[in-house]
Short mmCIF file of N, CA and C in Angstrom, two decimals:
data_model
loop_
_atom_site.label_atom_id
_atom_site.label_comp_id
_atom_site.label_asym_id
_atom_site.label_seq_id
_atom_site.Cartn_x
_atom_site.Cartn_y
_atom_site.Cartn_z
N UNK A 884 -8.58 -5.90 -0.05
CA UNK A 884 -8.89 -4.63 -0.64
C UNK A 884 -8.83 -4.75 -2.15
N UNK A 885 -9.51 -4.18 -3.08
CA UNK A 885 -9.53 -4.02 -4.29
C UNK A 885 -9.59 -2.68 -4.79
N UNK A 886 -9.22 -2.54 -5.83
CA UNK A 886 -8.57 -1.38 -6.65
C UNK A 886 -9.36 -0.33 -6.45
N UNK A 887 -10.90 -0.57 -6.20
CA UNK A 887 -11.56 0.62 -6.61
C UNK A 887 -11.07 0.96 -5.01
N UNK A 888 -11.26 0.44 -4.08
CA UNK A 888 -10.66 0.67 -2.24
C UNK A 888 -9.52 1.59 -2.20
N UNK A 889 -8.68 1.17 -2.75
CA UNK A 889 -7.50 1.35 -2.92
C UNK A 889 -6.85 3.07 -3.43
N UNK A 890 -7.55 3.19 -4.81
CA UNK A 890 -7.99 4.05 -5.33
C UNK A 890 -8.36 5.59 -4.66
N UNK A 891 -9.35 5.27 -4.06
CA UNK A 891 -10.23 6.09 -2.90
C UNK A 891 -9.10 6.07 -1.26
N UNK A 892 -7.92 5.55 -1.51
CA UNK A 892 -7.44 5.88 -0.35
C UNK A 892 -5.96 6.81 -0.75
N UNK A 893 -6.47 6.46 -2.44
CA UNK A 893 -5.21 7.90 -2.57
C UNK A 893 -4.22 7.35 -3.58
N UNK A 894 -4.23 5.84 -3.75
CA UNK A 894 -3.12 5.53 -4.56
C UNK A 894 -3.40 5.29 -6.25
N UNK A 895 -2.55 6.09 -6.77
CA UNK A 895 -2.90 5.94 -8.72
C UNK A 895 -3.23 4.24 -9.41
N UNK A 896 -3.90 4.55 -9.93
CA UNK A 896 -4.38 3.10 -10.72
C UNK A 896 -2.97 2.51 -11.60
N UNK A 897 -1.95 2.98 -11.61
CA UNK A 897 -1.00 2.40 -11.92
C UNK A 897 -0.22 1.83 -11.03
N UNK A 898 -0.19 2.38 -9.76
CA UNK A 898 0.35 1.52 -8.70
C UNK A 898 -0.55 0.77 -7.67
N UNK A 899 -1.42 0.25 -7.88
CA UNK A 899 -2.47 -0.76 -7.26
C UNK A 899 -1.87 -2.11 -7.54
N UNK A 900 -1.09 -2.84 -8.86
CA UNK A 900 -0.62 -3.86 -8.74
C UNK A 900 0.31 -3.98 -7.16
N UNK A 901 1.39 -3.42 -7.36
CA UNK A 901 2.42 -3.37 -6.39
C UNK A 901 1.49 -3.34 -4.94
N UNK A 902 0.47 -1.86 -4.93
CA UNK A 902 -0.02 -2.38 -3.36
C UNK A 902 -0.61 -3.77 -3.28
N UNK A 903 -1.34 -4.05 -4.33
CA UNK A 903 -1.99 -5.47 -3.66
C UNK A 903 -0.66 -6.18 -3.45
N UNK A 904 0.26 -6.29 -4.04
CA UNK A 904 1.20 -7.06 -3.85
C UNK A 904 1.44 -7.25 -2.05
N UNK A 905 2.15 -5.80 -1.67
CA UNK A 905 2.60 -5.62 -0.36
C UNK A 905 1.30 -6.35 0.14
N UNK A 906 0.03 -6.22 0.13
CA UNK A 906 -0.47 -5.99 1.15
C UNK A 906 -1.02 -7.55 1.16
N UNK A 907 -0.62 -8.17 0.03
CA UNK A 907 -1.21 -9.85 0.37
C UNK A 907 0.44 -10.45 1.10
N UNK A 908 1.43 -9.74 1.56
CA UNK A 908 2.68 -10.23 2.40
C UNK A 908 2.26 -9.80 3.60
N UNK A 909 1.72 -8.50 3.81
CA UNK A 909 1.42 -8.09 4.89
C UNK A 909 0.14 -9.16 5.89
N UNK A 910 -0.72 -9.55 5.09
CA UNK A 910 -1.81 -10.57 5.21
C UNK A 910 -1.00 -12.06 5.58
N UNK A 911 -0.32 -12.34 5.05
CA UNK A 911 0.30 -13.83 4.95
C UNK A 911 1.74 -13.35 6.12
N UNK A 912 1.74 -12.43 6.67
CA UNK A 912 2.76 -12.48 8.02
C UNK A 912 1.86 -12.39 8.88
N UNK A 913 0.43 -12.04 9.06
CA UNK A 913 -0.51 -12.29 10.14
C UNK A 913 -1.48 -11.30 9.55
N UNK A 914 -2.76 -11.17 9.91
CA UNK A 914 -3.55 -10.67 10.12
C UNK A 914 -3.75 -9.00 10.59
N UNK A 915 -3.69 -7.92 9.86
CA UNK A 915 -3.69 -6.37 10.98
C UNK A 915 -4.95 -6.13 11.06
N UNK A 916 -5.71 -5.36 11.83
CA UNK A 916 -6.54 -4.49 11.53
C UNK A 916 -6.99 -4.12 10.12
N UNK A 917 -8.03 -3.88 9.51
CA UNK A 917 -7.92 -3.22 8.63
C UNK A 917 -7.49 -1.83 8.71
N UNK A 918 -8.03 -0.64 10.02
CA UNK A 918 -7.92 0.52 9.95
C UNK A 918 -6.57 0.78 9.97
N UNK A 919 -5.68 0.02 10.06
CA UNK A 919 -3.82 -0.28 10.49
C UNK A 919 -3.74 0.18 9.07
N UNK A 920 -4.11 -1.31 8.07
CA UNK A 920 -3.55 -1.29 6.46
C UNK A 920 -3.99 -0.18 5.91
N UNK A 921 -4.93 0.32 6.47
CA UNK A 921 -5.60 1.60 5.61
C UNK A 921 -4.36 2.43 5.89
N UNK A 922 -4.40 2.88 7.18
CA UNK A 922 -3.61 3.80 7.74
C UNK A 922 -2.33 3.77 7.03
N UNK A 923 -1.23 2.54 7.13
CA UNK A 923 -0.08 2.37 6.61
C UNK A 923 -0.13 2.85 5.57
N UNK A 924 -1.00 2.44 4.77
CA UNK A 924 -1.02 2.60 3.02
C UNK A 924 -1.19 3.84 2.80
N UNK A 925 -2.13 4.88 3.11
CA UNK A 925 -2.04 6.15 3.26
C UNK A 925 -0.65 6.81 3.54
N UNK A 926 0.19 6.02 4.70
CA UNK A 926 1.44 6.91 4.63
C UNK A 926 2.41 6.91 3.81
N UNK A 927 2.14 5.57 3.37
CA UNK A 927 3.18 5.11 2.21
C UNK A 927 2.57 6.33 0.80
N UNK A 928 1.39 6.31 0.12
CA UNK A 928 1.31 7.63 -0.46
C UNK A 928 1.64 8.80 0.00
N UNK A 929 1.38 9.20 1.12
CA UNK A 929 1.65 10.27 1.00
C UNK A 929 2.98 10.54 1.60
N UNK A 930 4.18 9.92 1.48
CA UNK A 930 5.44 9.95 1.84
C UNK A 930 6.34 8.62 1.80
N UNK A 931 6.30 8.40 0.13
CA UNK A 931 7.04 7.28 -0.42
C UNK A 931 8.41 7.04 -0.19
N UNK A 932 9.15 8.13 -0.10
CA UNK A 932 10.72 7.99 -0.01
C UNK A 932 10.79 7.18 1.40
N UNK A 933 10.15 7.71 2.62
CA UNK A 933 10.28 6.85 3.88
C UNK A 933 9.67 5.60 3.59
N UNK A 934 9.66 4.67 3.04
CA UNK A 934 8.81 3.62 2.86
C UNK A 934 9.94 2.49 1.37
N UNK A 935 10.70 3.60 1.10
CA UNK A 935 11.42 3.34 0.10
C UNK A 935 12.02 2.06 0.07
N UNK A 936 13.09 1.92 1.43
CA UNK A 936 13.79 0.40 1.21
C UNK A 936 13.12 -0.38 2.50
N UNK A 937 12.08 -0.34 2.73
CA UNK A 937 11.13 -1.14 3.79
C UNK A 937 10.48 -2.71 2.85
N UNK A 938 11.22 -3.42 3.47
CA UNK A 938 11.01 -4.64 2.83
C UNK A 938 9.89 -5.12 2.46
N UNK A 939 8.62 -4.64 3.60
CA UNK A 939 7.59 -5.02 2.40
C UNK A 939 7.09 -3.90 1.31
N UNK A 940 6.80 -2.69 2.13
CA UNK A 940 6.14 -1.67 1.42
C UNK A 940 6.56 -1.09 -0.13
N UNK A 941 8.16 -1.54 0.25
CA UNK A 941 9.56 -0.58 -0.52
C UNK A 941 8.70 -0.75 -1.76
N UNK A 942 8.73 -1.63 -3.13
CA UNK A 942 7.95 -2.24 -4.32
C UNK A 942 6.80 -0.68 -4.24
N UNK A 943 6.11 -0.69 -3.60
CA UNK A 943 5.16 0.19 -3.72
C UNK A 943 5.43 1.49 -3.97
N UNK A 944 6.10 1.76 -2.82
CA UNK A 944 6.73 2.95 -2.31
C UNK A 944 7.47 3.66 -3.64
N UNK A 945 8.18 2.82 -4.40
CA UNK A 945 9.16 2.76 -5.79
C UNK A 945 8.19 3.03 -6.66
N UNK A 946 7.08 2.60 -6.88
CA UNK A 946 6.31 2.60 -7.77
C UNK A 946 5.72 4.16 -7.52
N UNK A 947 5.47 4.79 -6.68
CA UNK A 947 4.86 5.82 -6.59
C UNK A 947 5.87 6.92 -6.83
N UNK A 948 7.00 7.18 -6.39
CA UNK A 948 8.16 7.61 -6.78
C UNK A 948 8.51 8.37 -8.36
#
């Protein structure tokens, strides 16, 4: 996914570093769906505190915070 993707799924252009981050760990522990990562990432915006100390997402989650 790239920023402008990213962007359009809701998350501020200041926290796009951090998602790509999570989401190239999420990639390198296996393979999801895309409609999964979409999905996840959407919840993580729109309800950061639950996502907060989640080992991969958490970074993100903080950032949106």
């Amino acid at each position: 996914m790239n920023s402008r993707q990213l962007q359009k799924l809701g998350v501020p252009e200041h926290c796009v570093k951090p998602a790509i981050s999570a989401i190239q760990a999420v990639m390198a522990a296996g393979r999801p769906p895309r409609s999964e990562l979409k999905e996840t990432i959407q919840q993580v915006v729109a309800a950061p505190e639950s996502f907060r100390e989640d080992d991969t997402w958490g970074e993100f989650a903080r950032s949106l915070i």
